């Protein structure tokens, strides 16, 4: 094991899949296809081998959270409050965070049948393009300074304390916050928070997002593989945008392929790669669990914090 994973148990896929005895996947192949992100590859066998053992592990953490909350209430001589179980999921762009998040949402709702499982992406906490342009950081979208971290932390605090919260909605079609739409989150039993920045700290504050998480996952892969997946996704987005003039990517559809490919390469190199190396990957070891993907998108190794 390399030093970067020294505080983790290194588990092969074969060893991991043996930790869960049931083989019923809890969803159909059609349902799995419907929640899969563009160009992501995942099969029912992946659900059985990797995600069902993960659900069993989350059950252990959930029970531990409930026991600790009960013990604290006795110690403080207060009535125990029901608090949501919050899961943070991070990783690079194009690595499959959204697929993992949507899959966990379904599996948790079917494992905990009477529980309300909500999912939120931190894209909704990016400042609107008008604000980014005013601050001259539109080319830094996705970097720490492009997020309204105070709003994000307030949201987590509200949810953890059982309050209802309204949050902005981001559209990947227009590449901006939708001004007249809000996502309402009310009293979830589970909250999945997904985004490239969920393990990052807000500057000049003593509050940490990770302090609100009961479990956390980082989706990991070799940088060359992530770049390949990013470029493949860019190509697929161009195909989808051909018939939609309002789509952000429609502006590229009439360009020469070589020119568009260069734009994608430059975007990866100057924005996404820099962000990954400087801000995203350094937070990897803050996760409780690291799921490592091979070049074929399949999870081949699992790292569980000791």
Short mmCIF file of N, CA and C in Angstrom, two decimals, residues 45-121:
data_model
loop_
_atom_site.label_atom_id
_atom_site.label_comp_id
_atom_site.label_asym_id
_atom_site.label_seq_id
_atom_site.Cartn_x
_atom_site.Cartn_y
_atom_site.Cartn_z
N UNK A 45 -24.20 -6.60 -11.88
CA UNK A 45 -23.16 -7.34 -11.14
C UNK A 45 -22.34 -6.39 -10.26
N UNK A 46 -22.11 -5.16 -10.75
CA UNK A 46 -21.41 -4.16 -9.94
C UNK A 46 -22.23 -3.82 -8.69
N UNK A 47 -23.54 -3.73 -8.86
CA UNK A 47 -24.42 -3.45 -7.72
C UNK A 47 -24.29 -4.55 -6.67
N UNK A 48 -24.30 -5.79 -7.13
CA UNK A 48 -24.22 -6.93 -6.21
C UNK A 48 -22.84 -7.01 -5.54
N UNK A 49 -21.79 -6.85 -6.34
CA UNK A 49 -20.43 -7.03 -5.83
C UNK A 49 -19.94 -5.89 -4.95
N UNK A 50 -20.34 -4.65 -5.30
CA UNK A 50 -19.76 -3.48 -4.64
C UNK A 50 -20.77 -2.72 -3.79
N UNK A 51 -21.94 -2.44 -4.34
CA UNK A 51 -22.85 -1.52 -3.66
C UNK A 51 -23.70 -2.17 -2.57
N UNK A 52 -24.04 -3.45 -2.70
CA UNK A 52 -24.77 -4.10 -1.62
C UNK A 52 -23.91 -4.24 -0.36
N UNK A 53 -22.62 -4.64 -0.48
CA UNK A 53 -21.78 -4.60 0.71
C UNK A 53 -21.66 -3.18 1.29
N UNK A 54 -21.63 -2.17 0.42
CA UNK A 54 -21.56 -0.78 0.90
C UNK A 54 -22.81 -0.42 1.70
N UNK A 55 -23.97 -0.85 1.24
CA UNK A 55 -25.21 -0.59 1.98
C UNK A 55 -25.15 -1.26 3.35
N UNK A 56 -24.61 -2.47 3.42
CA UNK A 56 -24.46 -3.16 4.70
C UNK A 56 -23.54 -2.36 5.64
N UNK A 57 -22.47 -1.79 5.09
CA UNK A 57 -21.55 -0.98 5.89
C UNK A 57 -22.25 0.28 6.39
N UNK A 58 -23.03 0.92 5.52
CA UNK A 58 -23.76 2.13 5.93
C UNK A 58 -24.75 1.80 7.04
N UNK A 59 -25.36 0.62 6.97
CA UNK A 59 -26.26 0.19 8.04
C UNK A 59 -25.54 0.15 9.39
N UNK A 60 -24.29 -0.31 9.37
CA UNK A 60 -23.48 -0.36 10.60
C UNK A 60 -23.24 1.05 11.12
N UNK A 61 -22.88 1.96 10.24
CA UNK A 61 -22.63 3.35 10.64
C UNK A 61 -23.91 4.01 11.14
N UNK A 62 -25.03 3.69 10.49
CA UNK A 62 -26.32 4.26 10.90
C UNK A 62 -26.68 3.80 12.31
N UNK A 63 -26.49 2.53 12.59
CA UNK A 63 -26.79 2.00 13.92
C UNK A 63 -25.87 2.63 14.96
N UNK A 64 -24.61 2.81 14.60
CA UNK A 64 -23.65 3.44 15.52
C UNK A 64 -24.04 4.89 15.80
N UNK A 65 -24.52 5.60 14.75
CA UNK A 65 -24.97 6.98 14.94
C UNK A 65 -26.14 7.04 15.91
N UNK A 66 -27.10 6.14 15.75
CA UNK A 66 -28.28 6.12 16.61
C UNK A 66 -27.90 5.79 18.05
N UNK A 67 -26.99 4.82 18.23
CA UNK A 67 -26.56 4.45 19.58
C UNK A 67 -25.82 5.59 20.27
N UNK A 68 -24.96 6.28 19.50
CA UNK A 68 -24.21 7.40 20.08
C UNK A 68 -25.15 8.54 20.45
N UNK A 69 -26.12 8.82 19.60
CA UNK A 69 -27.08 9.88 19.88
C UNK A 69 -27.88 9.57 21.15
N UNK A 70 -28.27 8.31 21.29
CA UNK A 70 -29.03 7.89 22.47
C UNK A 70 -28.17 8.01 23.73
N UNK A 71 -26.90 7.58 23.64
CA UNK A 71 -26.00 7.65 24.79
C UNK A 71 -25.73 9.10 25.19
N UNK A 72 -25.59 9.97 24.20
CA UNK A 72 -25.37 11.40 24.49
C UNK A 72 -26.58 12.00 25.20
N UNK A 73 -27.76 11.61 24.75
CA UNK A 73 -28.98 12.16 25.36
C UNK A 73 -29.08 11.75 26.83
N UNK A 74 -28.68 10.52 27.14
CA UNK A 74 -28.68 10.07 28.54
C UNK A 74 -27.66 10.87 29.34
N UNK A 75 -26.47 11.05 28.78
CA UNK A 75 -25.41 11.80 29.45
C UNK A 75 -25.83 13.24 29.73
N UNK A 76 -26.49 13.87 28.74
CA UNK A 76 -26.90 15.27 28.87
C UNK A 76 -28.25 15.44 29.56
N UNK A 77 -28.89 14.28 29.86
CA UNK A 77 -30.23 14.30 30.46
C UNK A 77 -31.23 15.08 29.60
N UNK A 78 -31.14 14.81 28.29
CA UNK A 78 -32.04 15.43 27.33
C UNK A 78 -32.70 14.35 26.49
N UNK A 79 -33.84 14.71 25.90
CA UNK A 79 -34.51 13.77 25.01
C UNK A 79 -33.73 13.64 23.71
N UNK A 80 -33.54 12.41 23.25
CA UNK A 80 -32.80 12.18 22.00
C UNK A 80 -33.58 12.72 20.81
N UNK A 81 -32.90 13.44 19.94
CA UNK A 81 -33.52 14.01 18.74
C UNK A 81 -33.18 13.14 17.53
N UNK A 82 -34.14 12.93 16.67
CA UNK A 82 -33.91 12.19 15.44
C UNK A 82 -33.22 13.10 14.43
N UNK A 83 -32.00 12.77 14.06
CA UNK A 83 -31.26 13.60 13.11
C UNK A 83 -31.00 12.81 11.82
N UNK A 84 -30.96 13.50 10.69
CA UNK A 84 -30.73 12.78 9.43
C UNK A 84 -29.32 12.22 9.35
N UNK A 85 -29.17 11.13 8.63
CA UNK A 85 -27.87 10.52 8.36
C UNK A 85 -27.37 11.13 7.06
N UNK A 86 -26.27 11.87 7.13
CA UNK A 86 -25.78 12.61 5.96
C UNK A 86 -24.55 11.92 5.37
N UNK A 87 -24.61 11.69 4.06
CA UNK A 87 -23.52 11.04 3.34
C UNK A 87 -22.93 12.03 2.34
N UNK A 88 -21.63 12.27 2.40
CA UNK A 88 -20.95 13.13 1.45
C UNK A 88 -20.24 12.29 0.39
N UNK A 89 -20.39 12.67 -0.88
CA UNK A 89 -19.75 11.93 -1.98
C UNK A 89 -18.97 12.91 -2.85
N UNK A 90 -17.67 12.65 -2.99
CA UNK A 90 -16.82 13.57 -3.75
C UNK A 90 -15.98 12.81 -4.77
N UNK A 91 -15.24 13.57 -5.58
CA UNK A 91 -14.39 13.03 -6.63
C UNK A 91 -14.33 14.00 -7.79
N UNK A 92 -13.54 13.70 -8.77
CA UNK A 92 -13.36 14.58 -9.93
C UNK A 92 -14.63 14.67 -10.77
N UNK A 93 -14.66 15.65 -11.66
CA UNK A 93 -15.68 15.67 -12.71
C UNK A 93 -15.50 14.40 -13.55
N UNK A 94 -16.59 13.88 -14.09
CA UNK A 94 -16.59 12.76 -15.04
C UNK A 94 -16.16 11.43 -14.44
N UNK A 95 -16.11 11.33 -13.10
CA UNK A 95 -15.66 10.09 -12.48
C UNK A 95 -16.82 9.18 -12.06
N UNK A 96 -18.06 9.72 -12.11
CA UNK A 96 -19.23 8.90 -11.81
C UNK A 96 -19.86 9.14 -10.46
N UNK A 97 -19.65 10.33 -9.90
CA UNK A 97 -20.25 10.65 -8.58
C UNK A 97 -21.78 10.62 -8.64
N UNK A 98 -22.33 11.17 -9.70
CA UNK A 98 -23.80 11.26 -9.79
C UNK A 98 -24.44 9.89 -9.89
N UNK A 99 -23.83 8.98 -10.67
CA UNK A 99 -24.35 7.62 -10.77
C UNK A 99 -24.34 6.95 -9.41
N UNK A 100 -23.22 7.05 -8.71
CA UNK A 100 -23.11 6.46 -7.37
C UNK A 100 -24.16 7.05 -6.43
N UNK A 101 -24.35 8.35 -6.48
CA UNK A 101 -25.30 9.02 -5.58
C UNK A 101 -26.73 8.58 -5.86
N UNK A 102 -27.11 8.56 -7.13
CA UNK A 102 -28.49 8.15 -7.47
C UNK A 102 -28.72 6.67 -7.14
N UNK A 103 -27.69 5.84 -7.36
CA UNK A 103 -27.81 4.43 -7.04
C UNK A 103 -27.97 4.23 -5.53
N UNK A 104 -27.17 4.93 -4.73
CA UNK A 104 -27.29 4.82 -3.28
C UNK A 104 -28.65 5.29 -2.81
N UNK A 105 -29.18 6.33 -3.44
CA UNK A 105 -30.50 6.83 -3.06
C UNK A 105 -31.55 5.74 -3.22
N UNK A 106 -31.51 5.02 -4.34
CA UNK A 106 -32.48 3.94 -4.57
C UNK A 106 -32.25 2.79 -3.59
N UNK A 107 -31.01 2.37 -3.44
CA UNK A 107 -30.71 1.23 -2.58
C UNK A 107 -31.05 1.51 -1.12
N UNK A 108 -30.78 2.73 -0.66
CA UNK A 108 -31.10 3.08 0.73
C UNK A 108 -32.61 3.13 0.94
N UNK A 109 -33.34 3.70 -0.03
CA UNK A 109 -34.80 3.81 0.11
C UNK A 109 -35.46 2.43 0.11
N UNK A 110 -34.83 1.45 -0.55
CA UNK A 110 -35.40 0.11 -0.60
C UNK A 110 -34.89 -0.78 0.54
N UNK A 111 -33.78 -0.37 1.15
CA UNK A 111 -33.29 -1.09 2.33
C UNK A 111 -33.99 -0.58 3.58
N UNK A 112 -34.10 0.74 3.69
CA UNK A 112 -34.81 1.38 4.80
C UNK A 112 -36.17 1.82 4.26
N UNK A 113 -37.11 0.90 4.20
CA UNK A 113 -38.35 1.10 3.43
C UNK A 113 -39.20 2.26 3.90
N UNK A 114 -39.12 2.61 5.15
CA UNK A 114 -39.94 3.71 5.67
C UNK A 114 -39.16 5.02 5.78
N UNK A 115 -38.00 5.07 5.17
CA UNK A 115 -37.14 6.25 5.28
C UNK A 115 -37.23 7.13 4.03
N UNK A 116 -37.06 8.42 4.26
CA UNK A 116 -37.04 9.40 3.17
C UNK A 116 -35.59 9.71 2.83
N UNK A 117 -35.21 9.42 1.59
CA UNK A 117 -33.83 9.59 1.16
C UNK A 117 -33.76 10.70 0.11
N UNK A 118 -33.09 11.79 0.44
CA UNK A 118 -32.97 12.92 -0.48
C UNK A 118 -31.53 13.01 -1.02
N UNK A 119 -31.41 13.57 -2.22
CA UNK A 119 -30.09 13.78 -2.82
C UNK A 119 -29.95 15.23 -3.28
N UNK A 120 -28.81 15.82 -2.97
CA UNK A 120 -28.54 17.21 -3.34
C UNK A 120 -27.15 17.27 -3.95
N UNK A 121 -27.01 18.05 -5.02
CA UNK A 121 -25.69 18.29 -5.60
C UNK A 121 -25.22 19.69 -5.26
#
